[in-house]
JSON list of C-alpha atoms in Angstrom, two decimals:
[
{"chain": "A", "resi": 1, "resn": "UNK", "atom": "CA", "xyz": [-34.90, 17.86, -51.53]},
{"chain": "A", "resi": 2, "resn": "UNK", "atom": "CA", "xyz": [-31.38, 15.92, -52.04]},
{"chain": "A", "resi": 3, "resn": "UNK", "atom": "CA", "xyz": [-30.67, 18.84, -50.06]},
{"chain": "A", "resi": 4, "resn": "UNK", "atom": "CA", "xyz": [-32.12, 18.73, -47.65]},
{"chain": "A", "resi": 5, "resn": "UNK", "atom": "CA", "xyz": [-32.08, 15.02, -46.74]},
{"chain": "A", "resi": 6, "resn": "UNK", "atom": "CA", "xyz": [-28.59, 15.02, -46.21]},
{"chain": "A", "resi": 7, "resn": "UNK", "atom": "CA", "xyz": [-29.14, 18.38, -43.92]},
{"chain": "A", "resi": 8, "resn": "UNK", "atom": "CA", "xyz": [-31.14, 15.85, -41.87]},
{"chain": "A", "resi": 9, "resn": "UNK", "atom": "CA", "xyz": [-29.01, 12.96, -41.79]},
{"chain": "A", "resi": 10, "resn": "UNK", "atom": "CA", "xyz": [-26.43, 14.94, -40.73]},
{"chain": "A", "resi": 11, "resn": "UNK", "atom": "CA", "xyz": [-28.49, 16.95, -38.56]},
{"chain": "A", "resi": 12, "resn": "UNK", "atom": "CA", "xyz": [-28.94, 13.39, -36.71]},
{"chain": "A", "resi": 13, "resn": "UNK", "atom": "CA", "xyz": [-25.46, 12.22, -36.89]},
{"chain": "A", "resi": 14, "resn": "UNK", "atom": "CA", "xyz": [-24.76, 15.48, -34.87]},
{"chain": "A", "resi": 15, "resn": "UNK", "atom": "CA", "xyz": [-27.09, 14.91, -32.47]},
{"chain": "A", "resi": 16, "resn": "UNK", "atom": "CA", "xyz": [-26.52, 11.43, -31.99]},
{"chain": "A", "resi": 17, "resn": "UNK", "atom": "CA", "xyz": [-22.89, 11.85, -32.61]},
{"chain": "A", "resi": 18, "resn": "UNK", "atom": "CA", "xyz": [-23.29, 14.93, -29.67]},
{"chain": "A", "resi": 19, "resn": "UNK", "atom": "CA", "xyz": [-24.85, 11.68, -27.57]},
{"chain": "A", "resi": 20, "resn": "UNK", "atom": "CA", "xyz": [-22.21, 9.61, -27.69]},
{"chain": "A", "resi": 21, "resn": "UNK", "atom": "CA", "xyz": [-19.26, 11.97, -26.66]},
{"chain": "A", "resi": 22, "resn": "UNK", "atom": "CA", "xyz": [-21.52, 13.04, -23.98]},
{"chain": "A", "resi": 23, "resn": "UNK", "atom": "CA", "xyz": [-21.75, 9.89, -23.41]},
{"chain": "A", "resi": 24, "resn": "UNK", "atom": "CA", "xyz": [-18.45, 8.89, -22.73]},
{"chain": "A", "resi": 25, "resn": "UNK", "atom": "CA", "xyz": [-17.49, 11.86, -21.46]},
{"chain": "A", "resi": 26, "resn": "UNK", "atom": "CA", "xyz": [-20.73, 10.78, -17.76]},
{"chain": "A", "resi": 27, "resn": "UNK", "atom": "CA", "xyz": [-18.04, 7.75, -18.23]},
{"chain": "A", "resi": 28, "resn": "UNK", "atom": "CA", "xyz": [-14.91, 8.83, -18.53]},
{"chain": "A", "resi": 29, "resn": "UNK", "atom": "CA", "xyz": [-16.34, 11.13, -15.09]},
{"chain": "A", "resi": 30, "resn": "UNK", "atom": "CA", "xyz": [-17.81, 7.93, -13.62]},
{"chain": "A", "resi": 31, "resn": "UNK", "atom": "CA", "xyz": [-13.86, 6.04, -14.12]},
{"chain": "A", "resi": 32, "resn": "UNK", "atom": "CA", "xyz": [-12.37, 8.68, -12.36]},
{"chain": "A", "resi": 33, "resn": "UNK", "atom": "CA", "xyz": [-15.06, 8.85, -8.92]},
{"chain": "A", "resi": 34, "resn": "UNK", "atom": "CA", "xyz": [-14.64, 4.45, -9.18]},
{"chain": "A", "resi": 35, "resn": "UNK", "atom": "CA", "xyz": [-10.20, 5.32, -9.12]},
{"chain": "A", "resi": 36, "resn": "UNK", "atom": "CA", "xyz": [-10.42, 8.00, -6.97]},
{"chain": "A", "resi": 37, "resn": "UNK", "atom": "CA", "xyz": [-13.16, 6.23, -4.30]},
{"chain": "A", "resi": 38, "resn": "UNK", "atom": "CA", "xyz": [-11.08, 3.00, -3.90]},
{"chain": "A", "resi": 39, "resn": "UNK", "atom": "CA", "xyz": [-8.09, 4.95, -3.17]},
{"chain": "A", "resi": 40, "resn": "UNK", "atom": "CA", "xyz": [-9.61, 6.73, -0.39]},
{"chain": "A", "resi": 41, "resn": "UNK", "atom": "CA", "xyz": [-11.19, 3.91, 0.54]},
{"chain": "A", "resi": 42, "resn": "UNK", "atom": "CA", "xyz": [-8.25, 2.19, 0.75]},
{"chain": "A", "resi": 43, "resn": "UNK", "atom": "CA", "xyz": [-6.90, 0.49, 3.70]},
{"chain": "A", "resi": 44, "resn": "UNK", "atom": "CA", "xyz": [-3.92, 3.36, 6.31]},
{"chain": "A", "resi": 45, "resn": "UNK", "atom": "CA", "xyz": [-1.73, 1.77, 7.94]},
{"chain": "A", "resi": 46, "resn": "UNK", "atom": "CA", "xyz": [-2.07, 1.43, 12.20]},
{"chain": "A", "resi": 47, "resn": "UNK", "atom": "CA", "xyz": [1.41, 2.32, 13.27]},
{"chain": "A", "resi": 48, "resn": "UNK", "atom": "CA", "xyz": [2.85, 2.35, 16.76]},
{"chain": "A", "resi": 49, "resn": "UNK", "atom": "CA", "xyz": [5.80, 3.39, 17.33]},
{"chain": "A", "resi": 50, "resn": "UNK", "atom": "CA", "xyz": [8.44, 1.75, 20.44]},
{"chain": "A", "resi": 51, "resn": "UNK", "atom": "CA", "xyz": [11.36, 3.85, 21.78]},
{"chain": "A", "resi": 52, "resn": "UNK", "atom": "CA", "xyz": [13.98, 1.09, 22.07]},
{"chain": "A", "resi": 53, "resn": "UNK", "atom": "CA", "xyz": [14.63, -1.86, 20.88]},
{"chain": "A", "resi": 54, "resn": "UNK", "atom": "CA", "xyz": [10.67, -3.16, 22.40]},
{"chain": "A", "resi": 55, "resn": "UNK", "atom": "CA", "xyz": [10.68, -6.62, 21.76]},
{"chain": "A", "resi": 56, "resn": "UNK", "atom": "CA", "xyz": [11.40, -10.16, 23.49]},
{"chain": "A", "resi": 57, "resn": "UNK", "atom": "CA", "xyz": [13.46, -12.56, 22.83]},
{"chain": "A", "resi": 58, "resn": "UNK", "atom": "CA", "xyz": [10.29, -14.65, 20.74]},
{"chain": "A", "resi": 59, "resn": "UNK", "atom": "CA", "xyz": [10.03, -11.39, 18.88]},
{"chain": "A", "resi": 60, "resn": "UNK", "atom": "CA", "xyz": [6.70, -9.85, 20.48]},
{"chain": "A", "resi": 61, "resn": "UNK", "atom": "CA", "xyz": [6.63, -6.26, 20.77]},
{"chain": "A", "resi": 62, "resn": "UNK", "atom": "CA", "xyz": [6.59, -5.87, 24.69]},
{"chain": "A", "resi": 63, "resn": "UNK", "atom": "CA", "xyz": [5.28, -2.94, 26.37]},
{"chain": "A", "resi": 64, "resn": "UNK", "atom": "CA", "xyz": [3.22, 0.61, 25.24]},
{"chain": "A", "resi": 65, "resn": "UNK", "atom": "CA", "xyz": [3.86, 2.00, 22.00]},
{"chain": "A", "resi": 66, "resn": "UNK", "atom": "CA", "xyz": [5.65, 6.03, 22.67]},
{"chain": "A", "resi": 67, "resn": "UNK", "atom": "CA", "xyz": [2.86, 7.31, 19.75]},
{"chain": "A", "resi": 68, "resn": "UNK", "atom": "CA", "xyz": [0.31, 6.02, 17.79]},
{"chain": "A", "resi": 69, "resn": "UNK", "atom": "CA", "xyz": [-0.16, 6.93, 13.84]},
{"chain": "A", "resi": 70, "resn": "UNK", "atom": "CA", "xyz": [-2.00, 6.13, 11.06]},
{"chain": "A", "resi": 71, "resn": "UNK", "atom": "CA", "xyz": [0.23, 5.28, 8.01]},
{"chain": "A", "resi": 72, "resn": "UNK", "atom": "CA", "xyz": [-1.15, 5.28, 4.01]},
{"chain": "A", "resi": 73, "resn": "UNK", "atom": "CA", "xyz": [2.16, 3.91, 3.47]},
{"chain": "A", "resi": 74, "resn": "UNK", "atom": "CA", "xyz": [5.00, 1.61, 4.13]},
{"chain": "A", "resi": 75, "resn": "UNK", "atom": "CA", "xyz": [7.63, 4.09, 2.10]},
{"chain": "A", "resi": 76, "resn": "UNK", "atom": "CA", "xyz": [9.84, 5.68, 5.00]},
{"chain": "A", "resi": 77, "resn": "UNK", "atom": "CA", "xyz": [13.50, 6.37, 4.30]},
{"chain": "A", "resi": 78, "resn": "UNK", "atom": "CA", "xyz": [14.16, 8.55, 7.69]},
{"chain": "A", "resi": 79, "resn": "UNK", "atom": "CA", "xyz": [18.52, 8.52, 6.30]},
{"chain": "A", "resi": 80, "resn": "UNK", "atom": "CA", "xyz": [19.66, 9.35, 10.29]},
{"chain": "A", "resi": 81, "resn": "UNK", "atom": "CA", "xyz": [16.36, 11.09, 11.75]},
{"chain": "A", "resi": 82, "resn": "UNK", "atom": "CA", "xyz": [13.39, 9.77, 13.64]},
{"chain": "A", "resi": 83, "resn": "UNK", "atom": "CA", "xyz": [9.16, 8.77, 12.19]},
{"chain": "A", "resi": 84, "resn": "UNK", "atom": "CA", "xyz": [8.95, 11.37, 14.79]},
{"chain": "A", "resi": 85, "resn": "UNK", "atom": "CA", "xyz": [9.69, 14.30, 16.89]},
{"chain": "A", "resi": 86, "resn": "UNK", "atom": "CA", "xyz": [8.10, 12.15, 19.67]},
{"chain": "A", "resi": 87, "resn": "UNK", "atom": "CA", "xyz": [10.57, 9.40, 19.33]},
{"chain": "A", "resi": 88, "resn": "UNK", "atom": "CA", "xyz": [15.23, 9.05, 18.59]},
{"chain": "A", "resi": 89, "resn": "UNK", "atom": "CA", "xyz": [17.17, 8.49, 15.74]},
{"chain": "A", "resi": 90, "resn": "UNK", "atom": "CA", "xyz": [17.89, 5.30, 16.71]},
{"chain": "A", "resi": 91, "resn": "UNK", "atom": "CA", "xyz": [16.89, 2.64, 18.96]},
{"chain": "A", "resi": 92, "resn": "UNK", "atom": "CA", "xyz": [13.22, 2.10, 17.74]},
{"chain": "A", "resi": 93, "resn": "UNK", "atom": "CA", "xyz": [10.97, -0.28, 16.75]},
{"chain": "A", "resi": 94, "resn": "UNK", "atom": "CA", "xyz": [7.11, -0.21, 13.80]},
{"chain": "A", "resi": 95, "resn": "UNK", "atom": "CA", "xyz": [4.04, -2.16, 14.51]},
{"chain": "A", "resi": 96, "resn": "UNK", "atom": "CA", "xyz": [2.29, -1.53, 11.05]},
{"chain": "A", "resi": 97, "resn": "UNK", "atom": "CA", "xyz": [-0.73, -3.61, 11.09]},
{"chain": "A", "resi": 98, "resn": "UNK", "atom": "CA", "xyz": [-4.39, -3.53, 7.82]},
{"chain": "A", "resi": 99, "resn": "UNK", "atom": "CA", "xyz": [-7.49, -5.34, 7.28]},
{"chain": "A", "resi": 100, "resn": "UNK", "atom": "CA", "xyz": [-7.75, -5.18, 3.58]},
{"chain": "A", "resi": 101, "resn": "UNK", "atom": "CA", "xyz": [-9.26, -6.94, 1.51]},
{"chain": "A", "resi": 102, "resn": "UNK", "atom": "CA", "xyz": [-7.66, -8.31, -1.84]},
{"chain": "A", "resi": 103, "resn": "UNK", "atom": "CA", "xyz": [-8.84, -10.08, -5.48]},
{"chain": "A", "resi": 104, "resn": "UNK", "atom": "CA", "xyz": [-8.00, -13.74, -5.20]},
{"chain": "A", "resi": 105, "resn": "UNK", "atom": "CA", "xyz": [-4.37, -14.25, -6.78]},
{"chain": "A", "resi": 106, "resn": "UNK", "atom": "CA", "xyz": [-0.01, -14.44, -6.81]},
{"chain": "A", "resi": 107, "resn": "UNK", "atom": "CA", "xyz": [0.99, -10.52, -5.30]},
{"chain": "A", "resi": 108, "resn": "UNK", "atom": "CA", "xyz": [4.10, -10.42, -4.36]},
{"chain": "A", "resi": 109, "resn": "UNK", "atom": "CA", "xyz": [5.75, -8.50, -1.20]},
{"chain": "A", "resi": 110, "resn": "UNK", "atom": "CA", "xyz": [8.98, -7.56, -1.21]},
{"chain": "A", "resi": 111, "resn": "UNK", "atom": "CA", "xyz": [10.37, -5.27, 1.91]},
{"chain": "A", "resi": 112, "resn": "UNK", "atom": "CA", "xyz": [13.04, -2.60, 0.80]},
{"chain": "A", "resi": 113, "resn": "UNK", "atom": "CA", "xyz": [14.67, -2.70, 5.00]},
{"chain": "A", "resi": 114, "resn": "UNK", "atom": "CA", "xyz": [17.29, -0.90, 7.45]},
{"chain": "A", "resi": 115, "resn": "UNK", "atom": "CA", "xyz": [18.05, -2.54, 9.35]},
{"chain": "A", "resi": 116, "resn": "UNK", "atom": "CA", "xyz": [14.97, -5.29, 11.08]},
{"chain": "A", "resi": 117, "resn": "UNK", "atom": "CA", "xyz": [11.63, -6.75, 9.80]},
{"chain": "A", "resi": 118, "resn": "UNK", "atom": "CA", "xyz": [9.30, -9.31, 10.07]},
{"chain": "A", "resi": 119, "resn": "UNK", "atom": "CA", "xyz": [6.21, -9.38, 8.07]},
{"chain": "A", "resi": 120, "resn": "UNK", "atom": "CA", "xyz": [3.28, -11.47, 7.74]},
{"chain": "A", "resi": 121, "resn": "UNK", "atom": "CA", "xyz": [-0.24, -12.02, 6.16]},
{"chain": "A", "resi": 122, "resn": "UNK", "atom": "CA", "xyz": [-2.77, -13.28, 8.61]},
{"chain": "A", "resi": 123, "resn": "UNK", "atom": "CA", "xyz": [-0.96, -14.30, 11.74]},
{"chain": "A", "resi": 124, "resn": "UNK", "atom": "CA", "xyz": [1.66, -16.26, 8.14]},
{"chain": "A", "resi": 125, "resn": "UNK", "atom": "CA", "xyz": [4.95, -15.39, 8.18]},
{"chain": "A", "resi": 126, "resn": "UNK", "atom": "CA", "xyz": [6.48, -14.59, 4.76]},
{"chain": "A", "resi": 127, "resn": "UNK", "atom": "CA", "xyz": [8.87, -12.59, 5.26]},
{"chain": "A", "resi": 128, "resn": "UNK", "atom": "CA", "xyz": [11.66, -12.64, 8.23]},
{"chain": "A", "resi": 129, "resn": "UNK", "atom": "CA", "xyz": [14.37, -10.92, 8.88]},
{"chain": "A", "resi": 130, "resn": "UNK", "atom": "CA", "xyz": [15.00, -9.29, 11.95]},
{"chain": "A", "resi": 131, "resn": "UNK", "atom": "CA", "xyz": [18.82, -8.45, 12.09]},
{"chain": "A", "resi": 132, "resn": "UNK", "atom": "CA", "xyz": [20.66, -5.61, 12.19]},
{"chain": "A", "resi": 133, "resn": "UNK", "atom": "CA", "xyz": [22.01, -4.04, 8.62]},
{"chain": "A", "resi": 134, "resn": "UNK", "atom": "CA", "xyz": [24.73, -1.74, 8.03]},
{"chain": "A", "resi": 135, "resn": "UNK", "atom": "CA", "xyz": [22.93, -0.87, 4.05]},
{"chain": "A", "resi": 136, "resn": "UNK", "atom": "CA", "xyz": [19.11, -1.13, 3.05]},
{"chain": "A", "resi": 137, "resn": "UNK", "atom": "CA", "xyz": [18.24, -4.01, 1.71]},
{"chain": "A", "resi": 138, "resn": "UNK", "atom": "CA", "xyz": [15.38, -5.82, -0.44]},
{"chain": "A", "resi": 139, "resn": "UNK", "atom": "CA", "xyz": [13.33, -9.30, 0.33]},
{"chain": "A", "resi": 140, "resn": "UNK", "atom": "CA", "xyz": [11.35, -10.71, -1.90]},
{"chain": "A", "resi": 141, "resn": "UNK", "atom": "CA", "xyz": [8.21, -13.59, -1.11]},
{"chain": "A", "resi": 142, "resn": "UNK", "atom": "CA", "xyz": [5.25, -14.63, -3.78]},
{"chain": "A", "resi": 143, "resn": "UNK", "atom": "CA", "xyz": [2.09, -15.89, -1.83]},
{"chain": "A", "resi": 144, "resn": "UNK", "atom": "CA", "xyz": [-1.42, -16.63, -3.61]},
{"chain": "A", "resi": 145, "resn": "UNK", "atom": "CA", "xyz": [-3.92, -14.93, -1.87]},
{"chain": "A", "resi": 146, "resn": "UNK", "atom": "CA", "xyz": [-7.69, -16.39, -1.84]},
{"chain": "A", "resi": 147, "resn": "UNK", "atom": "CA", "xyz": [-10.03, -13.69, -2.49]},
{"chain": "A", "resi": 148, "resn": "UNK", "atom": "CA", "xyz": [-11.40, -11.30, 0.95]},
{"chain": "A", "resi": 149, "resn": "UNK", "atom": "CA", "xyz": [-10.03, -9.76, 3.53]},
{"chain": "A", "resi": 150, "resn": "UNK", "atom": "CA", "xyz": [-6.59, -10.25, 4.91]},
{"chain": "A", "resi": 151, "resn": "UNK", "atom": "CA", "xyz": [-5.02, -8.89, 7.65]},
{"chain": "A", "resi": 152, "resn": "UNK", "atom": "CA", "xyz": [-1.26, -7.49, 7.01]},
{"chain": "A", "resi": 153, "resn": "UNK", "atom": "CA", "xyz": [1.74, -6.80, 9.76]},
{"chain": "A", "resi": 154, "resn": "UNK", "atom": "CA", "xyz": [4.99, -5.80, 9.97]},
{"chain": "A", "resi": 155, "resn": "UNK", "atom": "CA", "xyz": [7.47, -5.03, 12.69]},
{"chain": "A", "resi": 156, "resn": "UNK", "atom": "CA", "xyz": [10.09, -3.37, 11.76]},
{"chain": "A", "resi": 157, "resn": "UNK", "atom": "CA", "xyz": [13.15, -1.77, 14.62]},
{"chain": "A", "resi": 158, "resn": "UNK", "atom": "CA", "xyz": [16.19, 0.71, 13.66]},
{"chain": "A", "resi": 159, "resn": "UNK", "atom": "CA", "xyz": [18.76, 0.15, 16.09]},
{"chain": "A", "resi": 160, "resn": "UNK", "atom": "CA", "xyz": [21.37, 2.45, 14.84]},
{"chain": "A", "resi": 161, "resn": "UNK", "atom": "CA", "xyz": [22.74, 4.60, 11.76]},
{"chain": "A", "resi": 162, "resn": "UNK", "atom": "CA", "xyz": [19.99, 4.70, 8.81]},
{"chain": "A", "resi": 163, "resn": "UNK", "atom": "CA", "xyz": [16.19, 4.42, 8.91]},
{"chain": "A", "resi": 164, "resn": "UNK", "atom": "CA", "xyz": [14.39, 2.51, 5.11]},
{"chain": "A", "resi": 165, "resn": "UNK", "atom": "CA", "xyz": [11.15, 0.46, 6.03]},
{"chain": "A", "resi": 166, "resn": "UNK", "atom": "CA", "xyz": [9.86, 0.32, 2.78]},
{"chain": "A", "resi": 167, "resn": "UNK", "atom": "CA", "xyz": [6.18, -2.54, 1.85]},
{"chain": "A", "resi": 168, "resn": "UNK", "atom": "CA", "xyz": [5.97, -2.75, -1.96]},
{"chain": "A", "resi": 169, "resn": "UNK", "atom": "CA", "xyz": [2.53, -5.16, -2.63]},
{"chain": "A", "resi": 170, "resn": "UNK", "atom": "CA", "xyz": [2.39, -6.29, -6.18]},
{"chain": "A", "resi": 171, "resn": "UNK", "atom": "CA", "xyz": [-0.61, -8.31, -7.54]},
{"chain": "A", "resi": 172, "resn": "UNK", "atom": "CA", "xyz": [1.67, -10.55, -10.08]},
{"chain": "A", "resi": 173, "resn": "UNK", "atom": "CA", "xyz": [-1.46, -12.85, -11.14]},
{"chain": "A", "resi": 174, "resn": "UNK", "atom": "CA", "xyz": [-5.04, -12.84, -11.41]},
{"chain": "A", "resi": 175, "resn": "UNK", "atom": "CA", "xyz": [-6.46, -15.83, -10.68]}
]
């Protein structure tokens, strides 16, 4: 009779183990799908590409973009090339915009550019480095954002030589 009880008990444990294992599997599948959906639903940038330095002295873009496209990220190192066959390798400008939901926290904004860049959050300038460069330069700032939707705008121009435009946004402190 002891063998029967041991069998029933071990069978019960095995069934519970299978249920727990199955539950863990379902939770992991749910997490993977949630992460993938979060990545897919992340807002993309609207990229407006201008041939020539298409802005006035107030650093406001003028004219009509030569190319408008959706860019998943701003992470470009065109080297001596151009962003598209319709854009020449030198003397072009780009305005990237997007609105995205952020959790409340402190964010680090880092740009790596060659040549000039202006970066704004909710129409407030946070990086203003609008000048020619002979090599890529890195500029970093941190700002606090309240929970909610925020508008990001990065304006960039390439005069001559190498062309780099990278924007990295990291949450550094959660509130």
